[in-house]
PDB file of C-alpha atoms in Angstrom:
ATOM      1  CA  MET A   1     -56.767  57.161 -17.183  1.00  0.00           C
ATOM      2  CA  ARG A   2     -54.695  57.228 -20.479  1.00  0.00           C
ATOM      3  CA  THR A   3     -56.261  60.391 -21.844  1.00  0.00           C
ATOM      4  CA  LEU A   4     -54.121  60.582 -24.751  1.00  0.00           C
ATOM      5  CA  LYS A   5     -55.676  57.325 -25.854  1.00  0.00           C
ATOM      6  CA  TYR A   6     -59.038  58.884 -25.990  1.00  0.00           C
ATOM      7  CA  VAL A   7     -57.686  61.994 -27.741  1.00  0.00           C
ATOM      8  CA  ILE A   8     -56.409  59.891 -30.521  1.00  0.00           C
ATOM      9  CA  LEU A   9     -59.519  57.815 -30.806  1.00  0.00           C
ATOM     10  CA  GLY A  10     -61.311  60.950 -31.024  1.00  0.00           C
ATOM     11  CA  LEU A  11     -59.252  62.548 -33.765  1.00  0.00           C
ATOM     12  CA  LEU A  12     -59.724  59.080 -35.776  1.00  0.00           C
ATOM     13  CA  MET A  13     -63.518  59.531 -35.298  1.00  0.00           C
ATOM     14  CA  GLU A  14     -63.232  62.688 -37.535  1.00  0.00           C
ATOM     15  CA  ARG A  15     -61.346  60.793 -40.051  1.00  0.00           C
ATOM     16  CA  PRO A  16     -58.608  58.260 -40.782  1.00  0.00           C
ATOM     17  CA  MET A  17     -54.994  60.040 -40.171  1.00  0.00           C
ATOM     18  CA  THR A  18     -51.519  59.173 -40.384  1.00  0.00           C
ATOM     19  CA  GLY A  19     -49.062  59.467 -37.391  1.00  0.00           C
ATOM     20  CA  TYR A  20     -47.964  62.709 -38.712  1.00  0.00           C
ATOM     21  CA  ASP A  21     -51.426  64.034 -39.310  1.00  0.00           C
ATOM     22  CA  ILE A  22     -51.985  63.245 -35.702  1.00  0.00           C
ATOM     23  CA  VAL A  23     -49.036  65.157 -34.485  1.00  0.00           C
ATOM     24  CA  LYS A  24     -49.643  68.065 -36.731  1.00  0.00           C
ATOM     25  CA  THR A  25     -53.264  68.340 -35.228  1.00  0.00           C
ATOM     26  CA  PHE A  26     -51.820  68.137 -31.658  1.00  0.00           C
ATOM     27  CA  SER A  27     -49.683  71.176 -32.627  1.00  0.00           C
ATOM     28  CA  GLU A  28     -52.098  73.371 -34.841  1.00  0.00           C
ATOM     29  CA  ARG A  29     -55.506  72.750 -32.872  1.00  0.00           C
ATOM     30  CA  LEU A  30     -55.195  71.023 -29.550  1.00  0.00           C
ATOM     31  CA  ASN A  31     -52.165  72.746 -28.005  1.00  0.00           C
ATOM     32  CA  GLU A  32     -54.340  75.363 -26.278  1.00  0.00           C
ATOM     33  CA  PHE A  33     -55.855  72.832 -23.961  1.00  0.00           C
ATOM     34  CA  TRP A  34     -54.020  69.615 -24.397  1.00  0.00           C
ATOM     35  CA  TYR A  35     -50.609  68.438 -25.813  1.00  0.00           C
ATOM     36  CA  ALA A  36     -48.353  65.487 -26.395  1.00  0.00           C
ATOM     37  CA  LYS A  37     -44.894  64.869 -27.768  1.00  0.00           C
ATOM     38  CA  HIS A  38     -43.905  63.045 -30.930  1.00  0.00           C
ATOM     39  CA  SER A  39     -42.538  60.478 -28.599  1.00  0.00           C
ATOM     40  CA  GLN A  40     -45.813  59.671 -26.711  1.00  0.00           C
ATOM     41  CA  ILE A  41     -47.922  59.581 -29.895  1.00  0.00           C
ATOM     42  CA  TYR A  42     -46.580  56.827 -31.627  1.00  0.00           C
ATOM     43  CA  PRO A  43     -46.041  54.301 -29.001  1.00  0.00           C
ATOM     44  CA  GLU A  44     -49.859  55.111 -27.891  1.00  0.00           C
ATOM     45  CA  LEU A  45     -50.783  54.266 -31.595  1.00  0.00           C
ATOM     46  CA  LYS A  46     -49.083  50.908 -31.276  1.00  0.00           C
ATOM     47  CA  ARG A  47     -50.951  50.093 -27.959  1.00  0.00           C
ATOM     48  CA  LEU A  48     -54.245  51.076 -29.637  1.00  0.00           C
ATOM     49  CA  GLU A  49     -53.456  48.781 -32.455  1.00  0.00           C
ATOM     50  CA  GLU A  50     -52.554  45.998 -30.031  1.00  0.00           C
ATOM     51  CA  GLU A  51     -55.749  46.435 -28.146  1.00  0.00           C
ATOM     52  CA  GLY A  52     -57.821  46.026 -31.148  1.00  0.00           C
ATOM     53  CA  LEU A  53     -59.027  49.752 -30.990  1.00  0.00           C
ATOM     54  CA  VAL A  54     -57.315  51.062 -34.414  1.00  0.00           C
ATOM     55  CA  GLU A  55     -56.286  49.317 -37.595  1.00  0.00           C
ATOM     56  CA  PHE A  56     -54.012  50.772 -40.408  1.00  0.00           C
ATOM     57  CA  SER A  57     -53.843  50.686 -43.988  1.00  0.00           C
ATOM     58  CA  ILE A  58     -50.626  51.264 -46.107  1.00  0.00           C
ATOM     59  CA  GLN A  59     -50.511  54.258 -48.279  1.00  0.00           C
ATOM     60  CA  ILE A  60     -47.852  54.727 -51.211  1.00  0.00           C
ATOM     61  CA  THR A  61     -46.682  58.301 -51.671  1.00  0.00           C
ATOM     62  CA  GLY A  62     -44.251  58.950 -54.819  1.00  0.00           C
ATOM     63  CA  GLU A  63     -42.780  55.940 -55.682  1.00  0.00           C
ATOM     64  CA  VAL A  64     -41.314  54.166 -52.755  1.00  0.00           C
ATOM     65  CA  MET A  65     -42.541  55.799 -49.449  1.00  0.00           C
ATOM     66  CA  GLU A  66     -45.229  54.000 -47.381  1.00  0.00           C
ATOM     67  CA  LYS A  67     -47.031  55.433 -44.624  1.00  0.00           C
ATOM     68  CA  LYS A  68     -49.494  53.906 -42.238  1.00  0.00           C
ATOM     69  CA  CYS A  69     -52.975  55.488 -42.154  1.00  0.00           C
ATOM     70  CA  TYR A  70     -55.011  54.505 -39.031  1.00  0.00           C
ATOM     71  CA  PHE A  71     -58.712  54.176 -38.492  1.00  0.00           C
ATOM     72  CA  LEU A  72     -60.980  52.982 -35.734  1.00  0.00           C
ATOM     73  CA  THR A  73     -62.170  49.559 -35.641  1.00  0.00           C
ATOM     74  CA  ASP A  74     -65.857  49.165 -34.121  1.00  0.00           C
ATOM     75  CA  LYS A  75     -64.357  48.363 -30.876  1.00  0.00           C
ATOM     76  CA  GLY A  76     -62.562  51.671 -30.963  1.00  0.00           C
ATOM     77  CA  LYS A  77     -65.613  53.657 -31.841  1.00  0.00           C
ATOM     78  CA  GLN A  78     -67.437  52.082 -28.815  1.00  0.00           C
ATOM     79  CA  GLU A  79     -64.709  52.597 -26.433  1.00  0.00           C
ATOM     80  CA  PHE A  80     -64.516  56.311 -27.355  1.00  0.00           C
ATOM     81  CA  LYS A  81     -68.100  56.940 -27.160  1.00  0.00           C
ATOM     82  CA  ARG A  82     -68.128  55.304 -23.700  1.00  0.00           C
ATOM     83  CA  TRP A  83     -65.426  57.539 -22.512  1.00  0.00           C
ATOM     84  CA  LEU A  84     -67.126  60.683 -24.015  1.00  0.00           C
ATOM     85  CA  LYS A  85     -70.399  59.939 -22.285  1.00  0.00           C
ATOM     86  CA  ALA A  86     -68.752  59.068 -18.873  1.00  0.00           C
ATOM     87  CA  GLU A  87     -68.961  61.934 -16.238  1.00  0.00           C
ATOM     88  CA  THR A  88     -66.166  64.108 -16.059  1.00  0.00           C
ATOM     89  CA  ASP A  89     -64.323  64.838 -12.828  1.00  0.00           C
ATOM     90  CA  LEU A  90     -63.163  68.477 -11.839  1.00  0.00           C
ATOM     91  CA  GLU A  91     -59.498  68.406 -12.362  1.00  0.00           C
ATOM     92  CA  PRO A  92     -57.212  69.947  -9.795  1.00  0.00           C
ATOM     93  CA  ALA A  93     -56.041  73.461 -10.654  1.00  0.00           C
ATOM     94  CA  PRO A  94     -53.263  73.484 -13.259  1.00  0.00           C
ATOM     95  CA  LYS A  95     -49.712  74.255 -12.039  1.00  0.00           C
ATOM     96  CA  ASP A  96     -48.985  77.845 -13.095  1.00  0.00           C
ATOM     97  CA  VAL A  97     -45.247  79.011 -12.327  1.00  0.00           C
ATOM     98  CA  PHE A  98     -46.249  82.698 -12.926  1.00  0.00           C
ATOM     99  CA  ARG A  99     -49.039  82.656 -10.187  1.00  0.00           C
ATOM    100  CA  LEU A 100     -46.640  80.834  -7.849  1.00  0.00           C
ATOM    101  CA  LYS A 101     -44.323  83.621  -8.299  1.00  0.00           C
ATOM    102  CA  VAL A 102     -47.355  86.214  -7.601  1.00  0.00           C
ATOM    103  CA  TYR A 103     -48.041  84.373  -4.427  1.00  0.00           C
ATOM    104  CA  PHE A 104     -44.298  85.114  -3.304  1.00  0.00           C
ATOM    105  CA  LEU A 105     -44.247  88.492  -4.724  1.00  0.00           C
ATOM    106  CA  ALA A 106     -43.407  90.253  -1.478  1.00  0.00           C
ATOM    107  CA  PHE A 107     -39.634  88.942  -1.897  1.00  0.00           C
ATOM    108  CA  LEU A 108     -39.210  90.711  -5.173  1.00  0.00           C
ATOM    109  CA  GLU A 109     -37.822  94.038  -5.546  1.00  0.00           C
ATOM    110  CA  PRO A 110     -40.525  96.761  -5.731  1.00  0.00           C
ATOM    111  CA  GLU A 111     -39.204  98.013  -9.094  1.00  0.00           C
ATOM    112  CA  LYS A 112     -39.375  94.675 -10.616  1.00  0.00           C
ATOM    113  CA  ARG A 113     -42.914  93.928  -9.491  1.00  0.00           C
ATOM    114  CA  GLN A 114     -44.808  95.872 -12.264  1.00  0.00           C
ATOM    115  CA  GLU A 115     -42.214  94.348 -14.936  1.00  0.00           C
ATOM    116  CA  ILE A 116     -43.001  90.978 -14.572  1.00  0.00           C
ATOM    117  CA  PHE A 117     -46.872  91.631 -14.880  1.00  0.00           C
ATOM    118  CA  GLN A 118     -46.140  93.786 -18.102  1.00  0.00           C
ATOM    119  CA  GLN A 119     -44.050  90.990 -19.467  1.00  0.00           C
ATOM    120  CA  GLN A 120     -47.083  88.466 -19.058  1.00  0.00           C
ATOM    121  CA  ILE A 121     -49.450  90.771 -20.399  1.00  0.00           C
ATOM    122  CA  CYS A 122     -47.422  90.932 -23.666  1.00  0.00           C
ATOM    123  CA  LEU A 123     -47.338  87.228 -23.735  1.00  0.00           C
ATOM    124  CA  HIS A 124     -51.073  86.805 -23.341  1.00  0.00           C
ATOM    125  CA  GLN A 125     -51.779  89.539 -25.736  1.00  0.00           C
ATOM    126  CA  GLU A 126     -49.798  87.529 -28.506  1.00  0.00           C
ATOM    127  CA  ARG A 127     -51.690  84.288 -27.596  1.00  0.00           C
ATOM    128  CA  LEU A 128     -54.889  86.319 -27.765  1.00  0.00           C
ATOM    129  CA  SER A 129     -54.342  87.761 -31.241  1.00  0.00           C
ATOM    130  CA  HIS A 130     -53.673  84.057 -32.411  1.00  0.00           C
ATOM    131  CA  LEU A 131     -56.893  82.778 -30.991  1.00  0.00           C
ATOM    132  CA  VAL A 132     -58.827  85.348 -32.105  1.00  0.00           C
ATOM    133  CA  GLU A 133     -57.487  85.088 -35.826  1.00  0.00           C
ATOM    134  CA  GLU A 134     -58.224  81.182 -35.567  1.00  0.00           C
ATOM    135  CA  TYR A 135     -61.851  82.234 -34.009  1.00  0.00           C
ATOM    136  CA  GLU A 136     -62.702  84.731 -36.825  1.00  0.00           C
ATOM    137  CA  LYS A 137     -62.075  82.022 -39.488  1.00  0.00           C
ATOM    138  CA  TYR A 138     -65.724  80.663 -38.738  1.00  0.00           C
ATOM    139  CA  SER A 139     -68.183  83.053 -40.143  1.00  0.00           C
ATOM    140  CA  ALA A 140     -70.988  81.543 -38.267  1.00  0.00           C
ATOM    141  CA  LEU A 141     -71.758  78.883 -35.709  1.00  0.00           C
ATOM    142  CA  PRO A 142     -71.137  75.287 -37.014  1.00  0.00           C
ATOM    143  CA  GLU A 143     -73.772  73.101 -37.350  1.00  0.00           C
ATOM    144  CA  ALA A 144     -74.698  70.597 -34.433  1.00  0.00           C
ATOM    145  CA  SER A 145     -73.546  67.529 -36.333  1.00  0.00           C
ATOM    146  CA  ASP A 146     -70.203  69.268 -37.710  1.00  0.00           C
ATOM    147  CA  PRO A 147     -67.067  68.231 -35.609  1.00  0.00           C
ATOM    148  CA  ALA A 148     -65.997  71.922 -36.001  1.00  0.00           C
ATOM    149  CA  LEU A 149     -68.498  72.934 -33.384  1.00  0.00           C
ATOM    150  CA  GLY A 150     -66.463  71.606 -30.541  1.00  0.00           C
ATOM    151  CA  ASP A 151     -63.229  73.465 -32.121  1.00  0.00           C
ATOM    152  CA  TYR A 152     -65.488  76.601 -32.107  1.00  0.00           C
ATOM    153  CA  MET A 153     -66.591  76.316 -28.547  1.00  0.00           C
ATOM    154  CA  VAL A 154     -62.717  75.455 -27.372  1.00  0.00           C
ATOM    155  CA  LEU A 155     -61.527  78.828 -29.375  1.00  0.00           C
ATOM    156  CA  GLU A 156     -64.228  80.741 -27.877  1.00  0.00           C
ATOM    157  CA  HIS A 157     -63.113  79.705 -24.415  1.00  0.00           C
ATOM    158  CA  GLY A 158     -59.525  80.300 -25.119  1.00  0.00           C
ATOM    159  CA  VAL A 159     -60.555  84.015 -26.266  1.00  0.00           C
ATOM    160  CA  MET A 160     -62.548  84.445 -23.103  1.00  0.00           C
ATOM    161  CA  ARG A 161     -59.724  83.161 -20.993  1.00  0.00           C
ATOM    162  CA  GLU A 162     -56.970  85.110 -22.375  1.00  0.00           C
ATOM    163  CA  ARG A 163     -59.069  88.465 -22.273  1.00  0.00           C
ATOM    164  CA  MET A 164     -59.917  87.807 -18.455  1.00  0.00           C
ATOM    165  CA  THR A 165     -56.295  86.872 -17.733  1.00  0.00           C
ATOM    166  CA  ILE A 166     -55.129  90.034 -19.323  1.00  0.00           C
ATOM    167  CA  GLU A 167     -57.598  92.036 -17.334  1.00  0.00           C
ATOM    168  CA  TRP A 168     -56.534  90.420 -14.121  1.00  0.00           C
ATOM    169  CA  LEU A 169     -52.905  91.209 -14.855  1.00  0.00           C
ATOM    170  CA  GLU A 170     -53.791  94.806 -15.594  1.00  0.00           C
ATOM    171  CA  LYS A 171     -55.766  94.945 -12.162  1.00  0.00           C
ATOM    172  CA  CYS A 172     -52.799  93.594 -10.327  1.00  0.00           C
ATOM    173  CA  ILE A 173     -50.507  96.393 -11.655  1.00  0.00           C
ATOM    174  CA  CYS A 174     -53.181  98.818 -10.531  1.00  0.00           C
ATOM    175  CA  GLN A 175     -53.233  97.055  -6.969  1.00  0.00           C
ATOM    176  CA  LEU A 176     -49.518  97.090  -6.996  1.00  0.00           C
ATOM    177  CA  LYS A 177     -49.577 101.064  -7.421  1.00  0.00           C
ATOM    178  CA  SER A 178     -52.288 101.502  -5.040  1.00  0.00           C
ATOM    179  CA  ALA A 179     -50.459  99.334  -2.315  1.00  0.00           C
ATOM    180  CA  ALA A 180     -47.354 101.621  -2.836  1.00  0.00           C
ATOM    181  CA  GLY A 181     -49.283 104.501  -1.951  1.00  0.00           C
ATOM    182  CA  GLY A 182     -49.760 105.696  -5.606  1.00  0.00           C
ATOM    183  CA  ALA A 183     -52.858 106.584  -7.576  1.00  0.00           C
ATOM    184  CA  CYS A 184     -54.407 104.358 -10.167  1.00  0.00           C
ATOM    185  CA  ALA A 185     -57.047 105.896 -12.384  1.00  0.00           C
ATOM    186  CA  GLY A 186     -58.375 102.402 -13.313  1.00  0.00           C
ATOM    187  CA  GLU A 187     -58.765 100.976  -9.959  1.00  0.00           C
ATOM    188  CA  GLY A 188     -62.126  99.371  -9.433  1.00  0.00           C
ATOM    189  CA  ALA A 189     -62.988  99.569 -13.212  1.00  0.00           C
ATOM    190  CA  LEU A 190     -63.138  95.946 -13.652  1.00  0.00           C
ATOM    191  CA  GLU A 191     -65.559  95.517 -10.813  1.00  0.00           C
ATOM    192  CA  GLY A 192     -68.770  94.107 -12.065  1.00  0.00           C
ATOM    193  CA  LYS A 193     -67.705  94.577 -15.668  1.00  0.00           C
ATOM    194  CA  LYS A 194     -69.451  92.238 -18.206  1.00  0.00           C
ATOM    195  CA  PHE A 195     -67.573  89.546 -19.645  1.00  0.00           C
ATOM    196  CA  PRO A 196     -66.426  90.198 -23.228  1.00  0.00           C
ATOM    197  CA  ASP A 197     -67.797  88.452 -26.232  1.00  0.00           C
ATOM    198  CA  PRO A 198     -64.965  86.648 -28.034  1.00  0.00           C
ATOM    199  CA  GLY A 199     -65.840  87.982 -31.221  1.00  0.00           C
ATOM    200  CA  LYS A 200     -65.461  91.483 -30.572  1.00  0.00           C
TER     201      LYS A 200
END
């Protein structure tokens, strides 16, 4: 399935956009769960146009600058809604290089094991801070008819995912200490812990 096709159709359901607008939206709003390169987006727009799913109007900026502003045709709207209503299969687990390294952890020098987990904690804390900042821009739950509702829900999931990942990384460090015969005061502290609210 050309998933990128439906991502672009969905963005154009919100409002007409230029190719630049679409690329910018990927980098600012969608990159936490989906991404596409500049070199993928423009060819896909051309295919959508050839399939009669999108059309464009020419906008003039300044005195001579022309840019294409894309919008959905009725056929494009129907195609997007058909995809949106279709049952979604469970995707295979995404590839994760770090978890692959954890699987082979026994072959890493003992003094380096905690270090790789600490590095990951720092990276995930940075991502969490960014997500919380975006999430807190919403002062309230968007209305049901507001396209922002989906963005709100996806951000909420991202915050919860990052917090749970950090908890897992911290628990792994604790388990490393215990496996080496050391004491870990926090061991077992996460057992049965209630899932954190994203806004907190």
